[in-house]
C-alpha angles and dihedrals in degrees: 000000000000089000088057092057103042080047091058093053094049090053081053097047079047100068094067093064133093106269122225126198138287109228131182133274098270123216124261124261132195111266109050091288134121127209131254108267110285112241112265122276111247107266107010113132087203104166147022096245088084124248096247094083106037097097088056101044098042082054095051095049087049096061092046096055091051098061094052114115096225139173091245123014120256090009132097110220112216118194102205125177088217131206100049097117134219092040091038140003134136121273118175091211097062120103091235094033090261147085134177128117089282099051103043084051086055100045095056092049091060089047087059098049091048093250136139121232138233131171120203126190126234151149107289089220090062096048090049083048093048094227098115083059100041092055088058096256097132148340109243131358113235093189114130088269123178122219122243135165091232085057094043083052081069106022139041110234137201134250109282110283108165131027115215147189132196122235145193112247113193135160106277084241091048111129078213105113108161144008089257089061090062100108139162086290097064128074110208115207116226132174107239114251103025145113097244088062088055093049089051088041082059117035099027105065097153108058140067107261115207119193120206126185102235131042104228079059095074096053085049089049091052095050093049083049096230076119125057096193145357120240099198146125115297114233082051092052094044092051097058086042092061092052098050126050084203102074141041146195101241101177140003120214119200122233103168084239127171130180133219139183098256124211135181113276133266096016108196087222141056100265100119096063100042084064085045092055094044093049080060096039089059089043095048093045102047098256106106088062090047094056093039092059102044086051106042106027086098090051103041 
């Protein structure tokens, strides 16, 4: 798949970058929140960084946590628009009370800093204006968010972690076949803010357009018929669409989209690059695939 090769280039443009440290699957505490990682067991080998240079590294990450100017200290505050699977969703088992590829990103960057980890739920227009950072909600948005230079303009993003495509959802008896079938008969269902209602404003002229603020909206919208089709990313369509016999992806359109944690701008911390070395770090160690395999294999 096309994802498979662009991800290969990005682990090889990874290994030129400054490495942090692996640390160990932490306990869970009440809250939501999950515990710093737990000092290695004499005599486990437990992952493939090398545990010559754990002490370092755990040291190194633990200054540097120490010097973020968090929300809370010691806890990394994710703003998340949950759900929107399979980036996000709630899952009861998991340490923060999500799952989903962001936030387990996310999840094992904080690990590696020596940070808890907390997800909080909010509106997705407030985390691409930055105003959701900037009013102390949270620290970062971990939110399938696309980068753009209109929102870079507002908020500080990440390195690059996900490539992504939008895609047509239509009911699997829809006389719809194509983008090019959506006239001024058809309502398309798109979630407010994103790049997937740019891409309808643009390139479905003929059709009603109708915004709605969450993304699991839109699914219920479709199934109620006061929508005749989804404009959305594609691994998000293709999820819902493995989980339901009724509707199908019919096309992909590709927008050369990529998506970053997003953060306010100008922190006065270093916060920023503790999440970039932890994104090469993933993609250095091994994890990253992991996780994006376990996340996207239904979808591919």
């Amino acid at each position: 798949m096309r994802a498979t090769t662009r991800r290969a280039a990005a682990a090889a443009a990874a290994l030129t970058l400054v490495l942090t440290a692996c640390g160990d699957d932490g306990d869970t505490t009440d809250g939501g929140t999950t515990d710093a990682p737990a000092e290695t067991d004499d005599g486990t080998d437990d992952d493939a960084a090398g545990d010559e240079t754990d002490d370092e590294t755990t040291e190194t990450d633990g200054e540097a946590a120490a010097e973020l100017e968090l929300v809370q200290d010691g806890v990394l505050t994710v703003c998340s628009e949950v759900p929107y699977e399979p980036f996000q969703f709630e899952d009861p088992d998991h340490p923060t009370g999500y799952s989903g590829f962001d936030i387990e990103i996310a999840y094992e960057i904080a690990q590696d800093a020596g940070l808890d980890m907390e997800v909080v739920n909010t509106g997705f227009e407030g985390l691409t204006s930055g105003a959701t950072m900037a009013a102390g909600t949270c620290d970062m948005a971990a939110s399938a968010i696309t980068i753009t230079e209109e929102r870079a303009e507002q908020i500080e993003f990440s390195e690059p972690y996900y490539e992504s495509l939008q895609s047509l959802l239509v009911p699997a008896d829809s006389e719809i076949a194509s983008i090019e079938d959506l006239t001024e008969e058809y309502v398309v269902g798109v979630q407010s803010g994103t790049t997937g209602a740019d891409y309808a404003e643009e390139n479905v002229p003929g059709a009603t357009i109708t915004e709605f603020a969450g993304g699991g909206d839109l699914f219920t919208a479709l199934a109620a018929g006061s929508i005749d089709a989804i404009l959305q990313d594609e691994p998000v369509n293709r999820a819902r669409a493995a989980q339901d016999e009724g509707i199908e992806v019919i096309e992909e359109y590709d927008t050369d989209e990529t998506y970053g944690f997003a953060f306010e701008q100008d922190r006065p911390d270093e916060l920023v690059q503790v999440v970039n070395d932890g994104i090469a770090q993933l993609r250095e160690d091994g994890r990253y695939d992991e996780l994006f395999e376990q996340y996207f294999a239904v979808v591919e």
